[in-house]
Amino acid sequence: HIMRLAHSLWGYILEIFFAPVCIGCGKYLNSKTDKNILVCDVCFSGIPIYETVFYGPRFTLAAVTSYNNNAIRKLVHAFKYKRFIGSTEVLDNLIEKYLNGMDLSELISKDAVIIPIPLHKKRLRERGFNQAEEIARILSSHLDLSVDTRVLSRVLDTPHQTTLRNRDERKKSVRNSFMVNEKSDIDGRSVVLVDDVYTSGATMSEAVRTLRKLGVKDILGFVVAKTV
């Protein structure tokens, strides 16, 4: 009885000093029911969900939400650089919410393949995982499409896009940074190209350019968030 009481007391102390907080507003979360959730209900409800797609010069872009939202920026950062377990669950919920409100059936064929934007092997070693691949697998579970990580590889270790001053610098930095590995896997198929965030569009545009050279005609970009 004394041991159980001591264990309960210790658990209570831990909850006080290490209680999970919302990364958006700092509000304390329920440590029992929200153990792996990083965003409170208020901040989650406040994340704007896009109800349209965006058109660029080479491809159509489907973006779940705006990167200008404070909770989203912190959520993506926690996912990308710290790989918090809870961030995956929240991203899954956001993607599901977006797909429930958007009919992408006309943009995605039933035989489409999902291709995540690859990381350079050096960056992959440093980070331990590819965030785009994780998002691709979440999307795969909702669309019932296969994910192929063998098609594209990153042959240049490009600098972080946020360190570059303008769109032209970003475009030049990623030029010829991708290579196609396996042509046979996507012959005649449409592609859903997945990344975490769309800012200047330089990275995704270069990946699209690489796939276009291979002859891929139907490409839909998919990201969790885009800048306005």
Tab-separated table of C-alpha atoms in Angstrom:
chain	number	residue	atom	x	y	z
A	1	HIS	CA	0.000	0.000	0.000
A	2	ILE	CA	2.808	2.399	0.928
A	3	MET	CA	4.652	1.554	-2.304
A	4	ARG	CA	1.533	2.193	-4.380
A	5	LEU	CA	1.000	5.502	-2.607
A	6	ALA	CA	4.620	6.507	-3.177
A	7	HIS	CA	4.355	5.547	-6.858
A	8	SER	CA	1.162	7.598	-7.264
A	9	LEU	CA	2.738	10.562	-5.490
A	10	TRP	CA	5.798	10.378	-7.733
A	11	GLY	CA	3.563	10.223	-10.805
A	12	TYR	CA	1.685	13.294	-9.585
A	13	ILE	CA	4.965	15.188	-9.081
A	14	LEU	CA	6.114	14.243	-12.579
A	15	GLU	CA	2.827	15.473	-14.032
A	16	ILE	CA	3.283	18.832	-12.315
A	17	PHE	CA	6.828	19.411	-13.517
A	18	PHE	CA	6.664	17.641	-16.871
A	19	ALA	CA	3.023	18.089	-17.866
A	20	PRO	CA	2.634	18.278	-21.647
A	21	VAL	CA	1.760	21.678	-23.049
A	22	CYS	CA	0.258	22.764	-26.343
A	23	ILE	CA	2.995	23.887	-28.720
A	24	GLY	CA	0.625	26.502	-30.100
A	25	CYS	CA	-0.524	28.405	-27.016
A	26	GLY	CA	1.346	26.821	-24.106
A	27	LYS	CA	-1.815	25.596	-22.403
A	28	TYR	CA	-1.396	22.500	-20.239
A	29	LEU	CA	-2.743	19.351	-21.833
A	30	ASN	CA	-4.334	16.425	-20.034
A	31	SER	CA	-1.317	14.169	-19.502
A	32	LYS	CA	-3.488	11.034	-19.411
A	33	THR	CA	-5.742	11.499	-22.422
A	34	ASP	CA	-3.474	13.786	-24.468
A	35	LYS	CA	-0.181	12.031	-23.758
A	36	ASN	CA	0.949	12.005	-27.377
A	37	ILE	CA	-0.902	15.092	-28.616
A	38	LEU	CA	1.004	18.333	-29.084
A	39	VAL	CA	-1.848	20.691	-29.932
A	40	CYS	CA	-4.883	21.563	-27.800
A	41	ASP	CA	-8.405	21.426	-29.232
A	42	VAL	CA	-8.609	25.217	-29.536
A	43	CYS	CA	-5.374	25.511	-31.532
A	44	PHE	CA	-6.262	22.485	-33.665
A	45	SER	CA	-9.668	23.972	-34.491
A	46	GLY	CA	-7.946	27.258	-35.349
A	47	ILE	CA	-5.751	25.692	-38.026
A	48	PRO	CA	-7.240	26.804	-41.369
A	49	ILE	CA	-7.915	23.977	-43.817
A	50	TYR	CA	-7.725	24.883	-47.488
A	51	GLU	CA	-10.719	24.062	-49.644
A	52	THR	CA	-9.015	24.519	-52.988
A	53	VAL	CA	-5.889	23.523	-54.889
A	54	PHE	CA	-3.219	25.827	-56.275
A	55	TYR	CA	-1.945	25.990	-59.835
A	56	GLY	CA	1.663	26.532	-60.800
A	57	PRO	CA	3.426	26.583	-64.181
A	58	ARG	CA	4.317	22.871	-64.099
A	59	PHE	CA	1.955	21.156	-61.671
A	60	THR	CA	-1.075	21.405	-59.413
A	61	LEU	CA	-0.447	21.752	-55.678
A	62	ALA	CA	-2.671	20.390	-52.915
A	63	ALA	CA	-1.847	21.992	-49.561
A	64	VAL	CA	-3.613	21.109	-46.333
A	65	THR	CA	-3.106	24.426	-44.554
A	66	SER	CA	-1.151	27.670	-44.298
A	67	TYR	CA	2.402	27.707	-42.972
A	68	ASN	CA	1.669	31.160	-41.562
A	69	ASN	CA	-0.337	29.551	-38.758
A	70	ASN	CA	1.725	29.570	-35.553
A	71	ALA	CA	0.657	26.106	-34.377
A	72	ILE	CA	1.436	24.599	-37.793
A	73	ARG	CA	4.918	26.133	-37.950
A	74	LYS	CA	5.762	24.743	-34.518
A	75	LEU	CA	4.142	21.401	-35.297
A	76	VAL	CA	6.110	20.955	-38.532
A	77	HIS	CA	9.332	21.961	-36.753
A	78	ALA	CA	8.685	19.472	-33.945
A	79	PHE	CA	8.006	16.770	-36.507
A	80	LYS	CA	10.881	17.615	-38.851
A	81	TYR	CA	13.705	18.160	-36.372
A	82	LYS	CA	12.610	16.403	-33.186
A	83	ARG	CA	10.354	13.678	-34.587
A	84	PHE	CA	7.834	14.018	-31.766
A	85	ILE	CA	5.434	11.070	-31.882
A	86	GLY	CA	2.418	13.270	-31.238
A	87	SER	CA	3.107	15.415	-34.279
A	88	THR	CA	2.515	12.430	-36.589
A	89	GLU	CA	-0.928	11.849	-35.096
A	90	VAL	CA	-1.893	15.513	-35.444
A	91	LEU	CA	-0.658	15.615	-39.051
A	92	ASP	CA	-2.685	12.482	-39.762
A	93	ASN	CA	-5.795	14.169	-38.351
A	94	LEU	CA	-5.177	17.325	-40.395
A	95	ILE	CA	-4.658	15.397	-43.623
A	96	GLU	CA	-7.834	13.405	-42.972
A	97	LYS	CA	-9.741	16.622	-42.306
A	98	TYR	CA	-8.455	18.116	-45.571
A	99	LEU	CA	-9.294	15.047	-47.645
A	100	ASN	CA	-12.795	14.907	-46.171
A	101	GLY	CA	-13.401	18.427	-47.437
A	102	MET	CA	-11.613	18.122	-50.775
A	103	ASP	CA	-12.445	15.778	-53.624
A	104	LEU	CA	-9.105	15.013	-55.262
A	105	SER	CA	-10.442	12.101	-57.298
A	106	GLU	CA	-10.253	14.088	-60.541
A	107	LEU	CA	-6.614	14.945	-59.865
A	108	ILE	CA	-5.413	11.545	-58.649
A	109	SER	CA	-5.900	8.439	-60.776
A	110	LYS	CA	-6.444	5.046	-59.169
A	111	ASP	CA	-3.063	3.771	-60.364
A	112	ALA	CA	-1.107	6.814	-59.151
A	113	VAL	CA	2.069	6.300	-57.150
A	114	ILE	CA	3.059	8.466	-54.190
A	115	ILE	CA	6.675	9.669	-54.307
A	116	PRO	CA	8.163	11.564	-51.345
A	117	ILE	CA	10.766	14.256	-52.007
A	118	PRO	CA	14.007	12.493	-51.014
A	119	LEU	CA	16.677	13.766	-48.639
A	120	HIS	CA	20.358	13.621	-49.484
A	121	LYS	CA	21.986	10.656	-47.726
A	122	LYS	CA	24.046	13.014	-45.532
A	123	ARG	CA	20.937	14.874	-44.359
A	124	LEU	CA	19.143	11.555	-43.878
A	125	ARG	CA	21.936	10.306	-41.611
A	126	GLU	CA	21.821	13.497	-39.568
A	127	ARG	CA	18.050	13.534	-39.157
A	128	GLY	CA	17.456	9.794	-39.003
A	129	PHE	CA	14.314	9.855	-41.137
A	130	ASN	CA	12.733	11.600	-44.101
A	131	GLN	CA	9.765	13.704	-43.020
A	132	ALA	CA	8.332	13.698	-46.557
A	133	GLU	CA	8.321	9.901	-46.540
A	134	GLU	CA	6.431	9.841	-43.240
A	135	ILE	CA	3.811	12.221	-44.660
A	136	ALA	CA	3.623	10.125	-47.840
A	137	ARG	CA	2.794	7.038	-45.780
A	138	ILE	CA	0.054	8.914	-43.922
A	139	LEU	CA	-1.395	10.028	-47.261
A	140	SER	CA	-1.065	6.488	-48.592
A	141	SER	CA	-3.212	5.129	-45.773
A	142	HIS	CA	-6.021	7.540	-46.664
A	143	LEU	CA	-5.856	7.224	-50.454
A	144	ASP	CA	-4.976	3.526	-50.614
A	145	LEU	CA	-2.077	4.213	-52.975
A	146	SER	CA	1.419	2.760	-52.886
A	147	VAL	CA	4.500	4.731	-51.855
A	148	ASP	CA	7.660	4.353	-53.928
A	149	THR	CA	10.891	5.712	-52.427
A	150	ARG	CA	13.087	4.236	-55.180
A	151	VAL	CA	12.116	6.484	-58.064
A	152	LEU	CA	13.895	9.686	-57.024
A	153	SER	CA	17.176	10.203	-55.226
A	154	ARG	CA	18.864	13.401	-54.150
A	155	VAL	CA	22.362	13.642	-55.582
A	156	LEU	CA	23.252	17.113	-54.297
A	157	ASP	CA	23.299	18.162	-50.635
A	158	THR	CA	21.640	21.518	-51.121
A	159	PRO	CA	21.657	24.247	-48.428
A	160	HIS	CA	18.580	24.858	-46.300
A	161	GLN	CA	16.180	26.960	-48.340
A	162	THR	CA	15.613	29.349	-45.422
A	163	THR	CA	19.282	30.401	-45.584
A	164	LEU	CA	18.904	31.705	-49.140
A	165	ARG	CA	17.785	35.266	-49.790
A	166	ASN	CA	15.375	35.011	-52.692
A	167	ARG	CA	13.526	32.770	-55.122
A	168	ASP	CA	16.289	32.879	-57.751
A	169	GLU	CA	18.934	31.724	-55.266
A	170	ARG	CA	16.693	28.898	-54.116
A	171	LYS	CA	15.971	27.822	-57.676
A	172	LYS	CA	19.683	27.764	-58.569
A	173	SER	CA	20.611	25.886	-55.394
A	174	VAL	CA	18.410	22.871	-56.246
A	175	ARG	CA	19.166	22.738	-59.969
A	176	ASN	CA	19.970	19.154	-61.022
A	177	SER	CA	19.765	17.981	-57.399
A	178	PHE	CA	17.524	14.991	-58.207
A	179	MET	CA	18.064	11.858	-60.237
A	180	VAL	CA	15.596	9.239	-61.406
A	181	ASN	CA	16.539	5.727	-60.301
A	182	GLU	CA	13.867	3.448	-61.704
A	183	LYS	CA	11.958	4.374	-64.821
A	184	SER	CA	9.952	1.155	-65.129
A	185	ASP	CA	8.049	1.695	-61.881
A	186	ILE	CA	6.285	4.842	-63.092
A	187	ASP	CA	5.933	4.248	-66.815
A	188	GLY	CA	2.532	5.605	-67.829
A	189	ARG	CA	1.480	6.287	-64.237
A	190	SER	CA	0.532	9.557	-62.589
A	191	VAL	CA	2.457	10.780	-59.548
A	192	VAL	CA	1.607	12.407	-56.232
A	193	LEU	CA	4.793	14.189	-55.164
A	194	VAL	CA	4.904	14.748	-51.392
A	195	ASP	CA	6.827	17.168	-49.195
A	196	ASP	CA	6.248	18.757	-45.806
A	197	VAL	CA	6.233	22.483	-46.637
A	198	TYR	CA	5.967	24.542	-49.821
A	199	THR	CA	7.658	27.938	-49.580
A	200	SER	CA	9.277	29.251	-52.761
A	201	GLY	CA	8.428	26.030	-54.582
A	202	ALA	CA	12.013	25.581	-55.793
A	203	THR	CA	12.514	22.065	-54.422
A	204	MET	CA	9.240	20.630	-55.650
A	205	SER	CA	9.527	22.389	-59.008
A	206	GLU	CA	12.942	20.815	-59.570
A	207	ALA	CA	11.623	17.368	-58.648
A	208	VAL	CA	8.726	17.917	-61.060
A	209	ARG	CA	11.162	18.997	-63.789
A	210	THR	CA	13.156	15.795	-63.258
A	211	LEU	CA	10.031	13.638	-63.555
A	212	ARG	CA	8.839	15.560	-66.609
A	213	LYS	CA	12.107	14.759	-68.384
A	214	LEU	CA	11.276	11.118	-67.769
A	215	GLY	CA	7.936	11.580	-69.491
A	216	VAL	CA	5.615	11.715	-66.472
A	217	LYS	CA	2.666	13.897	-67.471
A	218	ASP	CA	0.252	13.872	-64.539
A	219	ILE	CA	1.836	15.214	-61.343
A	220	LEU	CA	0.052	16.466	-58.230
A	221	GLY	CA	2.143	18.084	-55.515
A	222	PHE	CA	0.979	17.469	-51.942
A	223	VAL	CA	2.225	19.301	-48.835
A	224	VAL	CA	1.039	19.780	-45.288
A	225	ALA	CA	1.527	23.541	-45.415
A	226	LYS	CA	2.352	26.311	-47.832
A	227	THR	CA	3.319	29.933	-47.322
A	228	VAL	CA	0.763	32.504	-48.420
